[in-house]
């Protein structure tokens, strides 16, 4: 239980420090401007990406992996570039085709499920003996879109 309390205190501290940075405020403003009108799903995806990052760091520490800022920056930066490019392309295609929010909703839904699965995998690495995490992961995998590629 102490590990869980420490984990949540660490998250609160990191989020507090991040919100004080000007660059974070500028990036959030840019994202809102690019993807306006604002959809709640963008906020959910952003929160899940942040939570995935934090749980990934904690899971790596518990497994004894050496964590460097270069590795974190590379992995997180690559994820943000891929997600941002995908969402921008979907948004532009949607505007060009005039299909409403169909593609954006599907794209955001797929990214949200992907992040939720990643968070559950990280939590399983931190707390391997919790059967509810295994059940949640299997439920998400059943509902996730299948890729035949």
mmCIF file with all atom_site columns, C-alpha atoms in Angstrom:
data_model
loop_
_atom_site.group_PDB
_atom_site.id
_atom_site.type_symbol
_atom_site.label_atom_id
_atom_site.label_alt_id
_atom_site.label_comp_id
_atom_site.label_asym_id
_atom_site.label_entity_id
_atom_site.label_seq_id
_atom_site.pdbx_PDB_ins_code
_atom_site.Cartn_x
_atom_site.Cartn_y
_atom_site.Cartn_z
_atom_site.occupancy
_atom_site.B_iso_or_equiv
_atom_site.pdbx_formal_charge
_atom_site.auth_seq_id
_atom_site.auth_comp_id
_atom_site.auth_asym_id
_atom_site.auth_atom_id
_atom_site.pdbx_PDB_model_num
ATOM 1   C CA . UNK A 1 1   ? 0.000   0.000   0.000   1.00 0.00 ? 1   UNK A CA 1
ATOM 2   C CA . UNK A 1 2   ? 2.943   2.280   0.691   1.00 0.00 ? 2   UNK A CA 1
ATOM 3   C CA . UNK A 1 3   ? 4.193   1.827   -2.895  1.00 0.00 ? 3   UNK A CA 1
ATOM 4   C CA . UNK A 1 4   ? 0.817   2.905   -4.225  1.00 0.00 ? 4   UNK A CA 1
ATOM 5   C CA . UNK A 1 5   ? 0.794   6.046   -2.054  1.00 0.00 ? 5   UNK A CA 1
ATOM 6   C CA . UNK A 1 6   ? 4.342   6.882   -3.140  1.00 0.00 ? 6   UNK A CA 1
ATOM 7   C CA . UNK A 1 7   ? 3.361   6.302   -6.776  1.00 0.00 ? 7   UNK A CA 1
ATOM 8   C CA . UNK A 1 8   ? 0.440   8.753   -6.602  1.00 0.00 ? 8   UNK A CA 1
ATOM 9   C CA . UNK A 1 9   ? 2.510   11.356  -4.746  1.00 0.00 ? 9   UNK A CA 1
ATOM 10  C CA . UNK A 1 10  ? 5.161   11.082  -7.477  1.00 0.00 ? 10  UNK A CA 1
ATOM 11  C CA . UNK A 1 11  ? 2.529   11.583  -10.173 1.00 0.00 ? 11  UNK A CA 1
ATOM 12  C CA . UNK A 1 12  ? 1.130   14.652  -8.413  1.00 0.00 ? 12  UNK A CA 1
ATOM 13  C CA . UNK A 1 13  ? 4.615   16.127  -8.047  1.00 0.00 ? 13  UNK A CA 1
ATOM 14  C CA . UNK A 1 14  ? 5.511   15.551  -11.711 1.00 0.00 ? 14  UNK A CA 1
ATOM 15  C CA . UNK A 1 15  ? 2.214   16.998  -12.953 1.00 0.00 ? 15  UNK A CA 1
ATOM 16  C CA . UNK A 1 16  ? 2.644   20.010  -10.690 1.00 0.00 ? 16  UNK A CA 1
ATOM 17  C CA . UNK A 1 17  ? 6.102   20.690  -12.117 1.00 0.00 ? 17  UNK A CA 1
ATOM 18  C CA . UNK A 1 18  ? 4.946   20.179  -15.709 1.00 0.00 ? 18  UNK A CA 1
ATOM 19  C CA . UNK A 1 19  ? 2.099   22.680  -15.451 1.00 0.00 ? 19  UNK A CA 1
ATOM 20  C CA . UNK A 1 20  ? 4.567   25.353  -14.388 1.00 0.00 ? 20  UNK A CA 1
ATOM 21  C CA . UNK A 1 21  ? 6.619   25.059  -17.577 1.00 0.00 ? 21  UNK A CA 1
ATOM 22  C CA . UNK A 1 22  ? 5.969   27.609  -20.327 1.00 0.00 ? 22  UNK A CA 1
ATOM 23  C CA . UNK A 1 23  ? 6.762   25.098  -23.084 1.00 0.00 ? 23  UNK A CA 1
ATOM 24  C CA . UNK A 1 24  ? 4.033   22.738  -21.806 1.00 0.00 ? 24  UNK A CA 1
ATOM 25  C CA . UNK A 1 25  ? 1.518   25.583  -21.854 1.00 0.00 ? 25  UNK A CA 1
ATOM 26  C CA . UNK A 1 26  ? 2.545   26.519  -25.398 1.00 0.00 ? 26  UNK A CA 1
ATOM 27  C CA . UNK A 1 27  ? 2.282   22.927  -26.633 1.00 0.00 ? 27  UNK A CA 1
ATOM 28  C CA . UNK A 1 28  ? -1.154  22.457  -25.077 1.00 0.00 ? 28  UNK A CA 1
ATOM 29  C CA . UNK A 1 29  ? -2.320  25.730  -26.643 1.00 0.00 ? 29  UNK A CA 1
ATOM 30  C CA . UNK A 1 30  ? -0.978  24.658  -30.040 1.00 0.00 ? 30  UNK A CA 1
ATOM 31  C CA . UNK A 1 31  ? -2.701  21.284  -29.821 1.00 0.00 ? 31  UNK A CA 1
ATOM 32  C CA . UNK A 1 32  ? -6.019  22.917  -28.909 1.00 0.00 ? 32  UNK A CA 1
ATOM 33  C CA . UNK A 1 33  ? -5.666  25.348  -31.801 1.00 0.00 ? 33  UNK A CA 1
ATOM 34  C CA . UNK A 1 34  ? -4.807  22.606  -34.335 1.00 0.00 ? 34  UNK A CA 1
ATOM 35  C CA . UNK A 1 35  ? -7.535  20.209  -33.300 1.00 0.00 ? 35  UNK A CA 1
ATOM 36  C CA . UNK A 1 36  ? -10.301 22.664  -32.469 1.00 0.00 ? 36  UNK A CA 1
ATOM 37  C CA . UNK A 1 37  ? -13.163 22.351  -31.885 1.00 0.00 ? 37  UNK A CA 1
ATOM 38  C CA . UNK A 1 38  ? -11.985 20.661  -28.726 1.00 0.00 ? 38  UNK A CA 1
ATOM 39  C CA . UNK A 1 39  ? -13.168 17.125  -28.177 1.00 0.00 ? 39  UNK A CA 1
ATOM 40  C CA . UNK A 1 40  ? -13.099 15.516  -24.761 1.00 0.00 ? 40  UNK A CA 1
ATOM 41  C CA . UNK A 1 41  ? -11.460 12.460  -26.307 1.00 0.00 ? 41  UNK A CA 1
ATOM 42  C CA . UNK A 1 42  ? -8.297  14.504  -27.008 1.00 0.00 ? 42  UNK A CA 1
ATOM 43  C CA . UNK A 1 43  ? -8.065  15.295  -23.303 1.00 0.00 ? 43  UNK A CA 1
ATOM 44  C CA . UNK A 1 44  ? -8.634  11.663  -22.392 1.00 0.00 ? 44  UNK A CA 1
ATOM 45  C CA . UNK A 1 45  ? -5.926  10.561  -24.822 1.00 0.00 ? 45  UNK A CA 1
ATOM 46  C CA . UNK A 1 46  ? -3.504  13.167  -23.454 1.00 0.00 ? 46  UNK A CA 1
ATOM 47  C CA . UNK A 1 47  ? -4.182  12.061  -19.881 1.00 0.00 ? 47  UNK A CA 1
ATOM 48  C CA . UNK A 1 48  ? -3.694  8.410   -20.826 1.00 0.00 ? 48  UNK A CA 1
ATOM 49  C CA . UNK A 1 49  ? -0.407  9.153   -22.619 1.00 0.00 ? 49  UNK A CA 1
ATOM 50  C CA . UNK A 1 50  ? 0.840   10.974  -19.501 1.00 0.00 ? 50  UNK A CA 1
ATOM 51  C CA . UNK A 1 51  ? -0.327  8.143   -17.245 1.00 0.00 ? 51  UNK A CA 1
ATOM 52  C CA . UNK A 1 52  ? 1.301   5.577   -19.540 1.00 0.00 ? 52  UNK A CA 1
ATOM 53  C CA . UNK A 1 53  ? 4.555   7.526   -19.345 1.00 0.00 ? 53  UNK A CA 1
ATOM 54  C CA . UNK A 1 54  ? 4.436   7.676   -15.546 1.00 0.00 ? 54  UNK A CA 1
ATOM 55  C CA . UNK A 1 55  ? 3.460   4.033   -15.050 1.00 0.00 ? 55  UNK A CA 1
ATOM 56  C CA . UNK A 1 56  ? 6.138   3.021   -17.557 1.00 0.00 ? 56  UNK A CA 1
ATOM 57  C CA . UNK A 1 57  ? 8.811   4.841   -15.565 1.00 0.00 ? 57  UNK A CA 1
ATOM 58  C CA . UNK A 1 58  ? 7.638   3.294   -12.292 1.00 0.00 ? 58  UNK A CA 1
ATOM 59  C CA . UNK A 1 59  ? 7.443   -0.193  -13.863 1.00 0.00 ? 59  UNK A CA 1
ATOM 60  C CA . UNK A 1 60  ? 10.952  0.167   -15.279 1.00 0.00 ? 60  UNK A CA 1
ATOM 61  C CA . UNK A 1 61  ? 12.275  1.178   -11.863 1.00 0.00 ? 61  UNK A CA 1
ATOM 62  C CA . UNK A 1 62  ? 10.593  -1.776  -10.143 1.00 0.00 ? 62  UNK A CA 1
ATOM 63  C CA . UNK A 1 63  ? 12.106  -4.122  -12.711 1.00 0.00 ? 63  UNK A CA 1
ATOM 64  C CA . UNK A 1 64  ? 15.549  -2.623  -12.104 1.00 0.00 ? 64  UNK A CA 1
ATOM 65  C CA . UNK A 1 65  ? 16.006  -1.059  -15.541 1.00 0.00 ? 65  UNK A CA 1
ATOM 66  C CA . UNK A 1 66  ? 18.304  1.909   -15.904 1.00 0.00 ? 66  UNK A CA 1
ATOM 67  C CA . UNK A 1 67  ? 16.245  4.912   -16.938 1.00 0.00 ? 67  UNK A CA 1
ATOM 68  C CA . UNK A 1 68  ? 17.857  7.798   -18.806 1.00 0.00 ? 68  UNK A CA 1
ATOM 69  C CA . UNK A 1 69  ? 16.328  10.996  -20.062 1.00 0.00 ? 69  UNK A CA 1
ATOM 70  C CA . UNK A 1 70  ? 17.560  10.196  -23.590 1.00 0.00 ? 70  UNK A CA 1
ATOM 71  C CA . UNK A 1 71  ? 15.602  6.933   -23.666 1.00 0.00 ? 71  UNK A CA 1
ATOM 72  C CA . UNK A 1 72  ? 12.492  8.591   -22.224 1.00 0.00 ? 72  UNK A CA 1
ATOM 73  C CA . UNK A 1 73  ? 12.704  11.508  -24.634 1.00 0.00 ? 73  UNK A CA 1
ATOM 74  C CA . UNK A 1 74  ? 13.190  9.230   -27.643 1.00 0.00 ? 74  UNK A CA 1
ATOM 75  C CA . UNK A 1 75  ? 10.320  6.875   -26.827 1.00 0.00 ? 75  UNK A CA 1
ATOM 76  C CA . UNK A 1 76  ? 7.901   9.574   -25.703 1.00 0.00 ? 76  UNK A CA 1
ATOM 77  C CA . UNK A 1 77  ? 8.845   11.888  -28.559 1.00 0.00 ? 77  UNK A CA 1
ATOM 78  C CA . UNK A 1 78  ? 8.352   9.122   -31.123 1.00 0.00 ? 78  UNK A CA 1
ATOM 79  C CA . UNK A 1 79  ? 4.941   8.266   -29.673 1.00 0.00 ? 79  UNK A CA 1
ATOM 80  C CA . UNK A 1 80  ? 3.830   11.911  -29.705 1.00 0.00 ? 80  UNK A CA 1
ATOM 81  C CA . UNK A 1 81  ? 5.018   12.398  -33.289 1.00 0.00 ? 81  UNK A CA 1
ATOM 82  C CA . UNK A 1 82  ? 3.213   9.256   -34.492 1.00 0.00 ? 82  UNK A CA 1
ATOM 83  C CA . UNK A 1 83  ? -0.002  10.075  -32.616 1.00 0.00 ? 83  UNK A CA 1
ATOM 84  C CA . UNK A 1 84  ? 0.077   13.734  -33.642 1.00 0.00 ? 84  UNK A CA 1
ATOM 85  C CA . UNK A 1 85  ? 0.716   12.880  -37.295 1.00 0.00 ? 85  UNK A CA 1
ATOM 86  C CA . UNK A 1 86  ? -2.049  10.275  -37.332 1.00 0.00 ? 86  UNK A CA 1
ATOM 87  C CA . UNK A 1 87  ? -4.571  12.611  -35.729 1.00 0.00 ? 87  UNK A CA 1
ATOM 88  C CA . UNK A 1 88  ? -3.606  15.515  -37.995 1.00 0.00 ? 88  UNK A CA 1
ATOM 89  C CA . UNK A 1 89  ? -3.946  13.317  -41.094 1.00 0.00 ? 89  UNK A CA 1
ATOM 90  C CA . UNK A 1 90  ? -7.322  11.993  -39.917 1.00 0.00 ? 90  UNK A CA 1
ATOM 91  C CA . UNK A 1 91  ? -8.507  15.517  -39.150 1.00 0.00 ? 91  UNK A CA 1
ATOM 92  C CA . UNK A 1 92  ? -7.427  16.838  -42.560 1.00 0.00 ? 92  UNK A CA 1
ATOM 93  C CA . UNK A 1 93  ? -8.952  13.871  -44.393 1.00 0.00 ? 93  UNK A CA 1
ATOM 94  C CA . UNK A 1 94  ? -12.184 14.375  -42.531 1.00 0.00 ? 94  UNK A CA 1
ATOM 95  C CA . UNK A 1 95  ? -12.333 18.040  -43.481 1.00 0.00 ? 95  UNK A CA 1
ATOM 96  C CA . UNK A 1 96  ? -11.549 17.215  -47.112 1.00 0.00 ? 96  UNK A CA 1
ATOM 97  C CA . UNK A 1 97  ? -14.132 14.451  -47.375 1.00 0.00 ? 97  UNK A CA 1
ATOM 98  C CA . UNK A 1 98  ? -16.733 16.166  -45.221 1.00 0.00 ? 98  UNK A CA 1
ATOM 99  C CA . UNK A 1 99  ? -17.692 13.084  -43.209 1.00 0.00 ? 99  UNK A CA 1
ATOM 100 C CA . UNK A 1 100 ? -18.234 14.794  -39.865 1.00 0.00 ? 100 UNK A CA 1
ATOM 101 C CA . UNK A 1 101 ? -16.367 13.277  -36.938 1.00 0.00 ? 101 UNK A CA 1
ATOM 102 C CA . UNK A 1 102 ? -16.477 9.641   -38.018 1.00 0.00 ? 102 UNK A CA 1
ATOM 103 C CA . UNK A 1 103 ? -12.774 9.089   -38.733 1.00 0.00 ? 103 UNK A CA 1
ATOM 104 C CA . UNK A 1 104 ? -11.553 11.202  -35.836 1.00 0.00 ? 104 UNK A CA 1
ATOM 105 C CA . UNK A 1 105 ? -13.776 9.302   -33.424 1.00 0.00 ? 105 UNK A CA 1
ATOM 106 C CA . UNK A 1 106 ? -12.540 5.942   -34.662 1.00 0.00 ? 106 UNK A CA 1
ATOM 107 C CA . UNK A 1 107 ? -8.898  7.065   -34.655 1.00 0.00 ? 107 UNK A CA 1
ATOM 108 C CA . UNK A 1 108 ? -9.123  8.544   -31.175 1.00 0.00 ? 108 UNK A CA 1
ATOM 109 C CA . UNK A 1 109 ? -10.901 5.437   -29.923 1.00 0.00 ? 109 UNK A CA 1
ATOM 110 C CA . UNK A 1 110 ? -8.163  3.170   -31.233 1.00 0.00 ? 110 UNK A CA 1
ATOM 111 C CA . UNK A 1 111 ? -5.420  5.309   -29.683 1.00 0.00 ? 111 UNK A CA 1
ATOM 112 C CA . UNK A 1 112 ? -7.278  5.448   -26.352 1.00 0.00 ? 112 UNK A CA 1
ATOM 113 C CA . UNK A 1 113 ? -7.610  1.647   -26.253 1.00 0.00 ? 113 UNK A CA 1
ATOM 114 C CA . UNK A 1 114 ? -3.920  1.300   -27.149 1.00 0.00 ? 114 UNK A CA 1
ATOM 115 C CA . UNK A 1 115 ? -2.896  3.595   -24.284 1.00 0.00 ? 115 UNK A CA 1
ATOM 116 C CA . UNK A 1 116 ? -5.248  1.874   -21.828 1.00 0.00 ? 116 UNK A CA 1
ATOM 117 C CA . UNK A 1 117 ? -3.702  -1.502  -22.693 1.00 0.00 ? 117 UNK A CA 1
ATOM 118 C CA . UNK A 1 118 ? -0.211  -0.087  -22.249 1.00 0.00 ? 118 UNK A CA 1
ATOM 119 C CA . UNK A 1 119 ? -1.120  1.324   -18.826 1.00 0.00 ? 119 UNK A CA 1
ATOM 120 C CA . UNK A 1 120 ? -2.574  -2.029  -17.753 1.00 0.00 ? 120 UNK A CA 1
ATOM 121 C CA . UNK A 1 121 ? 0.601   -3.793  -18.901 1.00 0.00 ? 121 UNK A CA 1
ATOM 122 C CA . UNK A 1 122 ? 2.694   -1.355  -16.857 1.00 0.00 ? 122 UNK A CA 1
ATOM 123 C CA . UNK A 1 123 ? 0.469   -1.852  -13.803 1.00 0.00 ? 123 UNK A CA 1
ATOM 124 C CA . UNK A 1 124 ? 0.818   -5.627  -14.181 1.00 0.00 ? 124 UNK A CA 1
ATOM 125 C CA . UNK A 1 125 ? 4.596   -5.203  -14.074 1.00 0.00 ? 125 UNK A CA 1
ATOM 126 C CA . UNK A 1 126 ? 4.280   -3.154  -10.873 1.00 0.00 ? 126 UNK A CA 1
ATOM 127 C CA . UNK A 1 127 ? 1.582   -5.331  -9.239  1.00 0.00 ? 127 UNK A CA 1
ATOM 128 C CA . UNK A 1 128 ? 1.871   -8.797  -10.858 1.00 0.00 ? 128 UNK A CA 1
ATOM 129 C CA . UNK A 1 129 ? -0.427  -10.498 -8.325  1.00 0.00 ? 129 UNK A CA 1
ATOM 130 C CA . UNK A 1 130 ? -3.587  -8.453  -8.949  1.00 0.00 ? 130 UNK A CA 1
ATOM 131 C CA . UNK A 1 131 ? -6.001  -10.645 -10.946 1.00 0.00 ? 131 UNK A CA 1
ATOM 132 C CA . UNK A 1 132 ? -8.310  -7.708  -11.753 1.00 0.00 ? 132 UNK A CA 1
ATOM 133 C CA . UNK A 1 133 ? -5.607  -6.188  -13.955 1.00 0.00 ? 133 UNK A CA 1
ATOM 134 C CA . UNK A 1 134 ? -5.376  -9.398  -15.961 1.00 0.00 ? 134 UNK A CA 1
ATOM 135 C CA . UNK A 1 135 ? -9.169  -9.475  -16.364 1.00 0.00 ? 135 UNK A CA 1
ATOM 136 C CA . UNK A 1 136 ? -9.287  -5.824  -17.488 1.00 0.00 ? 136 UNK A CA 1
ATOM 137 C CA . UNK A 1 137 ? -6.552  -6.433  -20.027 1.00 0.00 ? 137 UNK A CA 1
ATOM 138 C CA . UNK A 1 138 ? -8.349  -9.452  -21.483 1.00 0.00 ? 138 UNK A CA 1
ATOM 139 C CA . UNK A 1 139 ? -11.585 -7.448  -21.737 1.00 0.00 ? 139 UNK A CA 1
ATOM 140 C CA . UNK A 1 140 ? -9.821  -4.623  -23.564 1.00 0.00 ? 140 UNK A CA 1
ATOM 141 C CA . UNK A 1 141 ? -8.069  -7.032  -25.908 1.00 0.00 ? 141 UNK A CA 1
ATOM 142 C CA . UNK A 1 142 ? -11.415 -8.653  -26.748 1.00 0.00 ? 142 UNK A CA 1
ATOM 143 C CA . UNK A 1 143 ? -12.899 -5.254  -27.625 1.00 0.00 ? 143 UNK A CA 1
ATOM 144 C CA . UNK A 1 144 ? -9.841  -3.881  -29.437 1.00 0.00 ? 144 UNK A CA 1
ATOM 145 C CA . UNK A 1 145 ? -9.918  -3.772  -33.236 1.00 0.00 ? 145 UNK A CA 1
ATOM 146 C CA . UNK A 1 146 ? -8.014  -6.637  -34.812 1.00 0.00 ? 146 UNK A CA 1
ATOM 147 C CA . UNK A 1 147 ? -5.194  -6.001  -37.261 1.00 0.00 ? 147 UNK A CA 1
ATOM 148 C CA . UNK A 1 148 ? -4.707  -8.524  -40.037 1.00 0.00 ? 148 UNK A CA 1
ATOM 149 C CA . UNK A 1 149 ? -1.376  -7.044  -41.061 1.00 0.00 ? 149 UNK A CA 1
#
